[in-house]
Amino acid sequence: MKRTGGLLLLGLCAVVLVALPFTSSNYIIRLATFAAMYVALAASWNVIGGMAGYPSFATAAFFGLGAYGAGVVLSKTGTFLVLGWLCGGVAAALFALLVGPAILRLRGHYFAVASLVTAVVLREIINSATNLTGGGMGLNLPPRISDVDLLARQYYAVMVLLAVGAVGAGVLVSRAKIGWALRCIEQNEDAAVVLGIDTLYYKTAAFALSGLIAGITGAVYATWIGYIDPTDVFEDILSVKPIVMVLIGGLGTLYAPVVGALCFLLLEELVWRNILSFHAGVLGLLIVALLVFLPGGLKDLATRLPWARRSPAGEAVRS
Amino acid sequence: MTADTTPIATLSNVTKRFGGLVAVRDVSFSLKPGEIVGLIGPNGAGKTTLVSLMAQTLVPDAGEISFMGRSLVGLPAYKVARLGLARTFQIVQPFPKMTVLENVQAGALFAGASPSVADARDRAMECLEFCGLAQLALSEASSLTLPNRKRLEVAKALATRPKLLLLDEVNAGLTAAEVDRALELIDALARRGITILLIEHLMKVVLKACARVLVLHQGALIADGTPREVVHDKAVAEAYLGSRFAHALSGKTPGAAA
């Protein structure tokens, strides 16, 4: 029963995703493209942050490196877009493989701070490598199609595919041996070691996969927007948003990146449109409130809302 | 060395310091295959440190540890586990959000080198049956009672296919009846040919289960012999009771100790 319900939901989502570009305005398409990008970033964070329990703030580093990796390759060689995107992803993954073995020995807050610094360092490097990256002037990546409507739909399709791939990768990882290792590491790393789990190897692999996904996302973003500069693509908030999304969606679940990213974007857009002057503040307050009252994510709504308390199990969930 | 078989594990002059404190001091002994050896000593004697050194979750400052003819010093702890040296934790360390079965399955999958997740599941189920936890296989690990958590520790270690098992106070905090059941389990483990080093507080358990006992005091090995020899050893009595009471005991006036 549950399985058919899930399949129906998946089918419905697929229909909506396919129908959207043919029926919607460019505004909606742009919003949906951002939604897909958020899903991909949240899914990227979920691999290292959710599954392995390592609170990574390196998403901005991966995203920026991906954007610049693709940007530099495409502007210097003029090769195929897809090849450029892959270069961006691979650059971020290699960076994760390089830095991971060093910082993944740290735990908790120490790891969080170390991962946060990676973006700062990369931003400075990109800033000073002026002949390659344009430095603070940024990098122009002119679109290859002039039709605005078509361009919007093209990037919508690419981002959606990327999001589906990212979430799919999460599902595959959680079912494979590496998924077992990450769950053990998340719950008790010392116990994991004595069961023969090479923890550093699996953590690094998870970090690299997170880097690959966020890197490709950054690369696609770069060519979609057409212009990148170091302060934009290495912005700290890019590391924070995916974490908030997964927390809203419910830490420790595979659907969290999807549910959380969509809710986050909806909130962001509503607040932005209605309270322009103080939108960041209001959004911050809303997020704090959500996390305080629904620490397990939106699924806690079922037990928290007064009208939902009379759950099918028939028990009063008053604490 | 009277051993007619080659030892499965040998420690030579192993020392571990924490700052100025020498937790393990120049300890040497070896374990023969199939033995059940007790390791006792007062609180803070360095028993758990010694276990961590053998499992390489701690690295010794000096000395040599070998297992099945291979030096362990400097080997990562996960590799030691894969070689067949398993340990349990005195303070139990389950994966709380997994089921009991999944906890054990993880051990079978990694150190136990199961070819697949499904195979690991079958092997884990066998281990649970062996440890008397089969009926709790699908409960969450965090819901177990203390005796069952101790059993889960053993089941996880067993799933790694150990040749040498270091049991760190698997009986601490158990009632007498529970200890008897734990003893049966230790016996059953030994009958499978697993060499066991039993770290214990309870003399009753050591006397029942072990043919040989090591005594650790302030990091140093002060006795190595049969339980009978060890119990009557003067240095051991001093370590546990202090020299005054030990003298009183040897003067055959047990009343003086009261």
Coordinates of C-alpha atoms in Angstrom, one line a residue:
Chain A
M1 CA 0.0 0.0 0.0
K2 CA 2.7 2.4 1.1
R3 CA 4.8 1.5 -1.9
T4 CA 2.0 2.2 -4.5
G5 CA 1.3 5.5 -2.7
G6 CA 4.9 6.4 -3.0
L7 CA 5.0 5.4 -6.7
L8 CA 1.8 7.5 -7.4
L9 CA 3.4 10.5 -5.7
L10 CA 6.6 10.1 -7.8
G11 CA 4.5 9.8 -11.0
L12 CA 2.6 12.9 -10.1
C13 CA 5.8 14.8 -9.5
A14 CA 7.2 13.6 -12.8
V15 CA 4.1 14.8 -14.7
V16 CA 4.3 18.3 -13.0
L17 CA 8.0 18.6 -13.7
V18 CA 7.5 17.7 -17.4
A19 CA 4.4 19.9 -17.9
L20 CA 5.8 22.9 -16.1
P21 CA 8.0 24.3 -18.9
F22 CA 5.2 24.1 -21.4
T23 CA 2.6 25.8 -19.3
S24 CA 4.3 28.4 -17.1
S25 CA 5.7 31.9 -17.2
N26 CA 9.4 32.6 -17.2
Y27 CA 9.1 33.8 -13.6
I28 CA 7.8 30.4 -12.5
I29 CA 10.4 28.6 -14.5
R30 CA 13.1 30.6 -12.9
L31 CA 11.7 29.9 -9.5
A32 CA 11.5 26.2 -10.3
T33 CA 15.1 26.2 -11.6
F34 CA 16.2 27.7 -8.3
A35 CA 14.1 25.1 -6.5
A36 CA 15.9 22.3 -8.3
M37 CA 19.3 24.0 -7.6
Y38 CA 18.4 24.1 -3.9
V39 CA 17.4 20.4 -3.9
A40 CA 20.7 19.5 -5.5
L41 CA 22.7 21.5 -3.0
A42 CA 20.7 20.1 0.0
A43 CA 21.1 16.6 -1.4
S44 CA 24.9 17.3 -1.7
W45 CA 25.1 18.4 1.9
N46 CA 22.9 15.5 3.1
V47 CA 25.6 12.9 2.0
I48 CA 28.3 14.3 4.4
G49 CA 26.1 16.3 6.9
G50 CA 23.1 14.0 7.1
M51 CA 24.4 10.6 6.5
A52 CA 27.9 10.8 8.0
G53 CA 26.9 13.4 10.6
Y54 CA 29.7 15.8 9.7
P55 CA 28.4 19.3 9.8
S56 CA 30.1 20.6 6.6
F57 CA 30.2 24.3 5.8
A58 CA 32.1 23.5 2.6
T59 CA 29.2 23.7 0.2
A60 CA 30.1 27.3 -0.8
A61 CA 33.7 26.2 -1.5
F62 CA 32.5 23.4 -3.7
F63 CA 29.9 25.5 -5.4
G64 CA 32.3 28.3 -6.1
L65 CA 35.1 26.0 -7.3
G66 CA 32.6 24.3 -9.6
A67 CA 31.5 27.6 -11.0
Y68 CA 35.0 28.8 -11.6
G69 CA 36.3 25.4 -12.8
A70 CA 33.6 25.5 -15.5
G71 CA 33.9 29.2 -16.1
V72 CA 37.6 29.1 -16.7
V73 CA 37.5 26.0 -18.9
L74 CA 34.6 27.3 -21.0
S75 CA 35.9 30.8 -21.5
K76 CA 39.5 29.6 -22.3
T77 CA 38.6 26.7 -24.6
G78 CA 35.0 27.2 -25.7
T79 CA 34.3 23.5 -25.4
F80 CA 30.9 21.9 -24.9
L81 CA 28.8 23.1 -22.0
V82 CA 28.4 19.6 -20.5
L83 CA 32.2 19.1 -20.6
G84 CA 32.7 22.4 -18.8
W85 CA 30.1 21.5 -16.1
L86 CA 31.8 18.1 -15.5
C87 CA 35.2 19.9 -15.2
G88 CA 33.6 22.1 -12.5
G89 CA 32.3 19.1 -10.6
V90 CA 35.6 17.2 -10.9
A91 CA 37.5 20.2 -9.7
A92 CA 35.3 20.4 -6.5
A93 CA 35.5 16.6 -6.0
L94 CA 39.3 16.7 -6.3
F95 CA 39.5 19.5 -3.9
A96 CA 37.4 17.5 -1.4
L97 CA 39.7 14.5 -1.9
L98 CA 42.7 16.7 -1.1
V99 CA 41.3 18.6 1.9
G100 CA 39.0 15.8 3.3
P101 CA 41.7 13.5 4.7
A102 CA 43.0 16.5 6.7
I103 CA 39.9 18.1 8.1
L104 CA 37.8 14.9 8.4
R105 CA 40.0 13.9 11.3
L106 CA 38.4 16.7 13.2
R107 CA 35.0 16.2 14.8
G108 CA 32.0 18.4 15.6
H109 CA 32.6 22.1 15.9
Y110 CA 36.3 21.8 14.9
F111 CA 35.3 20.2 11.6
A112 CA 32.6 22.8 11.0
V113 CA 35.0 25.6 11.4
A114 CA 37.7 24.0 9.3
S115 CA 35.2 23.3 6.5
L116 CA 34.0 26.9 6.7
V117 CA 37.5 28.2 6.2
T118 CA 37.9 26.3 2.9
A119 CA 35.5 28.7 1.1
V120 CA 37.4 31.8 2.5
V121 CA 40.7 30.5 1.3
L122 CA 39.4 29.5 -2.2
R123 CA 37.8 32.9 -2.6
E124 CA 41.1 34.7 -1.9
I125 CA 43.0 32.4 -4.3
I126 CA 40.4 33.0 -7.1
N127 CA 40.5 36.7 -6.3
S128 CA 44.2 37.0 -6.8
A129 CA 44.5 34.7 -9.8
T130 CA 43.4 37.6 -12.0
N131 CA 44.7 36.5 -15.4
L132 CA 42.8 33.2 -15.2
T133 CA 39.6 34.2 -13.3
G134 CA 39.3 37.9 -13.8
G135 CA 39.8 38.4 -10.1
G136 CA 37.3 40.7 -8.4
M137 CA 36.1 41.9 -11.8
G138 CA 34.3 38.6 -12.2
L139 CA 34.0 36.3 -15.2
N140 CA 31.5 36.8 -18.0
L141 CA 30.0 33.7 -19.5
P142 CA 27.8 34.8 -22.3
P143 CA 24.8 32.5 -23.1
R144 CA 25.1 30.4 -26.2
I145 CA 21.5 30.7 -27.2
S146 CA 19.9 34.1 -27.7
D147 CA 16.2 33.0 -27.2
V148 CA 15.5 33.9 -23.6
D149 CA 12.4 31.6 -23.3
L150 CA 14.4 28.6 -24.6
L151 CA 17.4 29.4 -22.4
A152 CA 15.2 29.5 -19.3
R153 CA 13.7 26.1 -20.2
Q154 CA 17.0 24.6 -21.1
Y155 CA 18.5 25.4 -17.6
Y156 CA 15.3 24.4 -16.0
A157 CA 15.7 20.9 -17.6
V158 CA 19.4 20.7 -16.7
M159 CA 18.8 21.7 -13.0
V160 CA 15.9 19.3 -12.6
L161 CA 18.0 16.5 -14.0
L162 CA 20.8 17.4 -11.7
A163 CA 18.5 17.5 -8.7
V164 CA 17.0 14.1 -9.6
G165 CA 20.6 12.7 -10.1
A166 CA 21.7 14.2 -6.7
V167 CA 18.7 12.7 -4.8
G168 CA 19.1 9.4 -6.7
A169 CA 22.8 9.3 -5.7
G170 CA 21.8 9.7 -2.1
V171 CA 19.4 6.8 -2.4
L172 CA 22.1 4.6 -4.0
V173 CA 24.6 5.6 -1.4
S174 CA 22.3 4.8 1.5
R175 CA 21.7 1.3 0.1
A176 CA 25.3 0.5 -0.6
K177 CA 28.1 -0.6 1.7
I178 CA 29.2 3.0 2.0
G179 CA 25.7 3.9 3.3
W180 CA 26.1 1.4 6.1
A181 CA 29.6 2.8 6.9
L182 CA 28.2 6.4 7.0
R183 CA 25.3 5.5 9.3
C184 CA 27.7 3.7 11.7
I185 CA 30.0 6.7 11.7
E186 CA 27.2 9.1 12.3
Q187 CA 25.9 7.1 15.3
N188 CA 29.1 6.1 16.9
E189 CA 32.4 6.5 15.2
D190 CA 34.5 4.7 17.8
A191 CA 32.3 1.7 17.6
A192 CA 32.5 1.8 13.8
V193 CA 36.3 1.6 13.8
V194 CA 36.4 -1.6 15.9
L195 CA 34.0 -3.2 13.5
G196 CA 36.6 -2.8 10.8
I197 CA 35.2 0.3 9.1
D198 CA 37.9 2.5 7.5
T199 CA 36.2 5.6 8.7
L200 CA 38.5 8.2 7.1
Y201 CA 38.1 6.5 3.7
Y202 CA 34.3 6.5 3.8
K203 CA 34.1 10.0 5.1
T204 CA 36.4 11.2 2.4
A205 CA 34.4 9.4 -0.2
A206 CA 31.2 11.0 1.1
F207 CA 32.9 14.5 1.2
A208 CA 34.0 14.0 -2.4
L209 CA 30.6 13.0 -3.6
S210 CA 29.1 16.0 -1.8
G211 CA 31.8 18.1 -3.6
L212 CA 31.0 16.6 -7.0
I213 CA 27.3 17.4 -6.8
A214 CA 27.7 20.9 -5.4
G215 CA 30.5 21.5 -7.9
I216 CA 28.4 20.6 -10.9
T217 CA 25.5 22.7 -9.5
G218 CA 27.9 25.7 -9.2
A219 CA 29.1 25.1 -12.7
V220 CA 25.5 25.0 -14.2
Y221 CA 24.6 28.0 -12.1
A222 CA 27.6 29.9 -13.5
T223 CA 26.6 29.4 -17.2
W224 CA 22.9 29.9 -16.4
I225 CA 23.4 33.3 -14.7
G226 CA 26.1 34.2 -17.2
Y227 CA 28.3 36.1 -14.8
I228 CA 30.2 35.0 -11.7
D229 CA 32.4 36.8 -9.2
P230 CA 34.2 35.5 -6.1
T231 CA 31.9 37.2 -3.5
D232 CA 28.8 35.8 -5.2
V233 CA 29.7 32.1 -5.7
F234 CA 31.7 31.7 -2.5
E235 CA 29.1 33.4 -0.3
D236 CA 28.9 31.9 3.2
I237 CA 25.1 31.8 3.0
L238 CA 25.5 29.1 0.3
S239 CA 26.9 26.8 2.9
V240 CA 24.2 27.6 5.5
K241 CA 21.1 27.3 3.3
P242 CA 21.5 23.6 2.4
I243 CA 21.9 22.8 6.1
V244 CA 18.7 24.7 7.0
M245 CA 16.9 23.0 4.2
V246 CA 17.8 19.5 5.4
L247 CA 16.9 20.4 9.0
I248 CA 13.5 21.7 7.9
G249 CA 13.0 18.5 5.8
G250 CA 14.0 16.3 8.7
L251 CA 17.6 15.3 9.4
G252 CA 18.4 11.6 8.7
T253 CA 15.9 11.0 5.9
L254 CA 16.4 10.7 2.2
Y255 CA 13.5 13.0 1.3
A256 CA 14.7 15.8 3.5
P257 CA 16.6 17.6 0.8
V258 CA 13.5 17.7 -1.5
V259 CA 10.9 18.7 1.1
G260 CA 13.3 21.1 2.9
A261 CA 14.5 22.8 -0.3
L262 CA 11.0 23.4 -1.6
C263 CA 9.7 24.7 1.7
F264 CA 12.8 26.9 2.1
L265 CA 12.4 28.4 -1.4
L266 CA 8.7 29.0 -0.8
L267 CA 9.4 30.8 2.5
E268 CA 12.2 32.8 0.9
E269 CA 10.1 33.9 -2.0
L270 CA 7.1 34.8 0.1
V271 CA 9.1 36.8 2.6
W272 CA 11.1 38.5 -0.2
R273 CA 8.0 39.6 -2.1
N274 CA 6.0 40.8 0.9
I275 CA 8.6 42.3 3.3
L276 CA 11.3 43.5 1.0
S277 CA 12.9 45.9 3.5
F278 CA 13.6 43.4 6.2
H279 CA 13.4 40.1 4.3
A280 CA 16.6 38.6 5.6
G281 CA 15.7 39.3 9.2
V282 CA 12.2 37.9 8.9
L283 CA 13.5 34.8 7.1
G284 CA 16.0 34.3 9.9
L285 CA 13.4 34.5 12.6
L286 CA 11.1 32.1 10.7
I287 CA 13.9 29.6 10.4
V288 CA 14.8 29.9 14.0
A289 CA 11.2 29.4 15.0
L290 CA 10.9 26.4 12.7
L291 CA 13.9 24.7 14.1
V292 CA 13.0 25.4 17.7
F293 CA 9.4 24.2 17.4
L294 CA 10.0 21.4 14.9
P295 CA 13.4 20.1 15.7
G296 CA 12.7 16.9 13.7
G297 CA 11.7 18.9 10.7
L298 CA 8.2 19.2 9.1
K299 CA 7.2 15.7 10.0
D300 CA 6.9 16.9 13.6
L301 CA 3.9 18.9 12.4
A302 CA 1.9 15.7 12.7
T303 CA 2.4 15.6 16.4
R304 CA 2.6 19.3 17.1
L305 CA -0.5 20.8 15.5
P306 CA -3.6 20.8 17.8
W307 CA -5.9 19.5 15.0
A308 CA -3.4 16.8 14.0
R309 CA -3.1 15.5 17.6
R310 CA -5.9 13.0 17.2
S311 CA -3.6 10.8 15.1
P312 CA -4.8 7.6 13.5
A313 CA -3.2 5.7 16.3
G314 CA -5.7 7.3 18.6
E315 CA -3.3 8.4 21.2
A316 CA -3.1 11.8 22.8
V317 CA 0.4 13.1 22.0
R318 CA 0.4 15.7 24.7
S319 CA 3.7 15.9 26.5
Chain B
M1 CA 58.1 -20.4 27.8
T2 CA 56.4 -23.7 28.3
A3 CA 54.0 -23.1 25.4
D4 CA 54.0 -26.0 23.0
T5 CA 51.9 -24.1 20.5
T6 CA 52.9 -20.7 19.1
P7 CA 51.1 -17.9 20.8
I8 CA 48.2 -16.1 19.0
A9 CA 49.1 -12.8 20.5
T10 CA 52.2 -11.5 22.3
L11 CA 52.9 -8.3 24.1
S12 CA 56.5 -7.4 24.8
N13 CA 57.4 -4.5 27.1
V14 CA 54.4 -2.5 26.2
T15 CA 54.2 1.0 27.8
K16 CA 51.6 3.7 27.5
R17 CA 51.9 7.2 29.1
F18 CA 49.2 9.9 29.4
G19 CA 51.3 13.0 30.2
G20 CA 53.0 12.2 33.4
L21 CA 50.9 9.2 34.2
V22 CA 52.2 5.8 33.2
A23 CA 48.9 3.9 32.5
V24 CA 50.6 0.7 31.3
R25 CA 54.1 -0.1 32.3
D26 CA 56.4 -2.5 30.6
V27 CA 53.8 -5.3 30.2
S28 CA 54.7 -8.6 28.6
F29 CA 52.6 -11.7 28.2
S30 CA 51.4 -14.0 25.5
L31 CA 48.1 -15.8 24.8
K32 CA 47.9 -19.3 23.4
P33 CA 45.2 -20.2 20.9
G34 CA 42.0 -21.3 22.5
E35 CA 42.8 -20.0 26.0
I36 CA 40.4 -18.1 28.2
V37 CA 42.6 -15.8 30.2
G38 CA 41.3 -13.4 32.9
L39 CA 42.7 -9.9 33.3
I40 CA 42.0 -8.5 36.7
G41 CA 43.2 -5.5 38.7
P42 CA 41.9 -2.7 41.0
N43 CA 40.1 0.3 39.5
G44 CA 42.6 2.4 37.4
A45 CA 45.0 -0.4 37.0
G46 CA 45.2 0.1 33.3
K47 CA 43.0 -2.8 32.1
T48 CA 40.9 -0.9 29.6
T49 CA 44.0 0.9 28.4
L50 CA 45.7 -2.4 27.7
V51 CA 42.6 -3.5 25.7
S52 CA 42.7 -0.3 23.7
L53 CA 46.4 -0.8 23.0
M54 CA 45.9 -4.4 21.8
A55 CA 43.0 -3.2 19.5
Q56 CA 45.2 -0.2 18.4
T57 CA 42.6 2.3 19.3
L58 CA 45.5 3.6 21.3
V59 CA 49.1 3.4 20.1
P60 CA 51.8 2.3 22.6
D61 CA 54.7 4.6 23.4
A62 CA 57.0 1.7 23.6
G63 CA 57.0 -2.1 23.2
E64 CA 55.7 -4.5 20.6
I65 CA 52.4 -6.2 20.1
S66 CA 52.0 -9.0 17.7
F67 CA 48.9 -11.0 16.6
M68 CA 49.1 -14.2 14.6
G69 CA 52.7 -13.5 13.7
R70 CA 52.1 -9.9 12.6
S71 CA 53.1 -6.7 14.3
L72 CA 50.1 -4.5 15.2
V73 CA 51.9 -1.4 16.3
G74 CA 51.1 1.5 14.0
L75 CA 48.4 -0.5 12.1
P76 CA 45.0 1.4 11.9
A77 CA 42.4 0.1 14.3
Y78 CA 40.0 -0.9 11.5
K79 CA 42.7 -3.2 10.0
V80 CA 43.3 -4.8 13.4
A81 CA 39.6 -5.6 13.5
R82 CA 39.8 -7.1 10.0
L83 CA 42.7 -9.4 11.1
G84 CA 40.4 -11.0 13.6
L85 CA 41.0 -9.2 16.9
A86 CA 37.7 -7.9 18.3
R87 CA 37.0 -6.0 21.4
T88 CA 33.9 -5.0 23.3
F89 CA 33.5 -1.8 25.2
Q90 CA 33.1 -1.6 29.0
I91 CA 30.7 1.3 28.4
V92 CA 28.5 -0.2 25.7
Q93 CA 28.7 1.4 22.3
P94 CA 25.7 0.5 20.2
F95 CA 24.5 2.3 17.1
P96 CA 21.4 3.6 18.9
K97 CA 19.2 4.4 15.9
M98 CA 19.7 1.0 14.3
T99 CA 18.0 -2.2 15.1
V100 CA 19.8 -4.9 17.0
L101 CA 20.1 -6.9 13.8
E102 CA 21.6 -3.9 11.9
N103 CA 24.1 -3.3 14.6
V104 CA 25.5 -6.8 14.2
Q105 CA 25.1 -6.8 10.4
A106 CA 27.5 -3.9 10.3
G107 CA 30.1 -6.0 12.0
A108 CA 29.6 -8.8 9.6
L109 CA 29.6 -6.5 6.6
F110 CA 32.9 -4.8 7.3
A111 CA 35.4 -6.7 9.6
G112 CA 33.5 -10.0 8.9
A113 CA 34.0 -9.4 5.2
S114 CA 30.6 -10.5 4.1
P115 CA 30.3 -10.5 0.3
S116 CA 26.9 -8.8 0.4
V117 CA 24.5 -7.0 2.7
A118 CA 22.1 -9.9 2.5
D119 CA 24.8 -12.4 3.5
A120 CA 25.8 -10.1 6.4
R121 CA 22.2 -10.2 7.5
D122 CA 22.1 -14.0 7.6
R123 CA 25.4 -14.1 9.5
A124 CA 24.2 -11.4 11.9
M125 CA 21.1 -13.5 12.6
E126 CA 23.3 -16.5 13.5
C127 CA 25.3 -14.4 15.9
L128 CA 22.1 -13.1 17.5
E129 CA 20.8 -16.6 18.0
F130 CA 24.1 -17.6 19.4
C131 CA 24.0 -14.7 21.9
G132 CA 20.3 -15.2 22.8
L133 CA 19.1 -12.0 21.2
A134 CA 17.3 -13.4 18.2
Q135 CA 13.9 -12.5 19.5
L136 CA 15.0 -8.8 19.9
A137 CA 16.5 -8.6 16.4
L138 CA 14.1 -6.0 15.1
S139 CA 14.1 -3.8 18.3
E140 CA 15.9 -0.5 18.3
A141 CA 19.3 -0.9 20.0
S142 CA 18.6 2.0 22.3
S143 CA 15.6 0.2 23.8
L144 CA 17.7 -2.7 25.2
T145 CA 18.2 -3.4 28.8
L146 CA 21.8 -3.4 30.2
P147 CA 22.4 -7.1 30.1
N148 CA 21.1 -7.3 26.6
R149 CA 23.3 -4.3 25.6
K150 CA 26.3 -6.2 26.9
R151 CA 25.2 -9.2 24.8
L152 CA 24.8 -7.0 21.8
E153 CA 28.4 -5.9 22.3
V154 CA 29.4 -9.5 22.2
A155 CA 27.2 -10.3 19.2
K156 CA 28.7 -7.4 17.2
A157 CA 32.2 -8.5 18.0
L158 CA 31.3 -12.1 17.1
A159 CA 30.1 -11.0 13.7
T160 CA 33.5 -9.7 12.8
R161 CA 34.7 -13.4 12.9
P162 CA 37.3 -12.9 15.7
K163 CA 40.1 -15.3 16.5
L164 CA 40.9 -13.3 19.6
L165 CA 38.1 -11.6 21.6
L166 CA 38.8 -8.9 24.3
L167 CA 35.8 -8.8 26.5
D168 CA 36.0 -5.6 28.6
E169 CA 33.8 -6.1 31.7
V170 CA 30.9 -7.7 30.0
N171 CA 29.6 -8.6 33.4
A172 CA 29.8 -5.3 35.2
G173 CA 26.5 -4.1 36.5
L174 CA 24.7 -7.5 36.0
T175 CA 22.8 -9.4 38.7
A176 CA 24.0 -12.9 39.8
A177 CA 21.6 -14.7 37.5
E178 CA 22.6 -12.5 34.6
V179 CA 26.2 -13.2 35.3
D180 CA 25.6 -17.0 35.2
R181 CA 24.0 -16.6 31.7
A182 CA 26.9 -14.4 30.6
L183 CA 29.3 -17.2 31.8
E184 CA 27.5 -19.7 29.6
L185 CA 27.9 -17.4 26.7
I186 CA 31.6 -17.1 27.3
D187 CA 31.9 -20.8 27.5
A188 CA 30.1 -21.2 24.2
L189 CA 32.4 -18.7 22.6
A190 CA 35.4 -20.6 23.8
R191 CA 34.0 -23.8 22.4
R192 CA 34.0 -22.2 19.0
G193 CA 37.8 -22.0 19.3
I194 CA 37.9 -18.3 20.0
T195 CA 40.8 -17.2 22.3
I196 CA 39.3 -14.9 25.0
L197 CA 40.9 -12.3 27.2
L198 CA 38.3 -11.6 29.9
I199 CA 38.7 -8.2 31.7
E200 CA 36.9 -8.6 34.9
H201 CA 36.1 -7.1 38.3
L202 CA 34.2 -10.1 39.6
M203 CA 36.5 -12.8 41.1
K204 CA 33.7 -15.3 40.9
V205 CA 33.6 -15.1 37.1
V206 CA 37.4 -15.3 36.7
L207 CA 37.7 -18.3 39.0
K208 CA 34.9 -20.1 37.1
A209 CA 35.8 -19.2 33.5
C210 CA 39.6 -18.9 33.4
A211 CA 42.4 -21.4 33.6
R212 CA 44.9 -18.5 33.8
V213 CA 44.8 -15.1 35.3
L214 CA 46.9 -11.9 34.7
V215 CA 46.9 -9.3 37.4
L216 CA 47.5 -5.6 36.6
H217 CA 48.3 -3.1 39.3
Q218 CA 49.2 0.6 38.6
G219 CA 49.9 -0.3 35.0
A220 CA 52.3 -3.2 35.7
L221 CA 51.7 -6.9 35.5
I222 CA 52.2 -8.3 39.0
A223 CA 51.0 -11.8 38.6
D224 CA 50.4 -14.4 35.9
G225 CA 49.2 -17.9 36.9
T226 CA 46.3 -20.2 37.7
P227 CA 43.5 -18.5 39.6
R228 CA 44.5 -20.5 42.8
E229 CA 48.1 -19.2 42.6
V230 CA 47.0 -15.7 41.9
V231 CA 44.5 -15.6 44.8
H232 CA 47.3 -16.6 47.2
D233 CA 49.9 -14.3 45.7
K234 CA 51.1 -11.8 48.3
A235 CA 51.6 -8.9 45.8
V236 CA 48.0 -9.4 44.6
A237 CA 46.6 -9.3 48.1
E238 CA 48.6 -6.1 48.7
A239 CA 47.4 -4.5 45.5
Y240 CA 43.7 -5.2 46.4
L241 CA 43.7 -4.7 50.1
G242 CA 46.8 -2.6 50.9
S243 CA 49.8 -3.9 52.7
R244 CA 48.4 -3.8 56.2
F245 CA 45.4 -6.0 55.5
A246 CA 47.5 -8.2 53.3
H247 CA 49.9 -8.9 56.2
A248 CA 46.9 -9.5 58.5
L249 CA 45.6 -12.0 56.0
S250 CA 48.9 -13.9 55.6
G251 CA 49.1 -13.9 59.4
K252 CA 46.0 -16.1 59.2
T253 CA 43.9 -13.7 61.3
P254 CA 41.1 -12.9 58.8
G255 CA 39.2 -11.2 61.6
A256 CA 41.6 -8.3 61.6
A257 CA 40.5 -7.3 58.1
A258 CA 36.9 -6.7 59.2

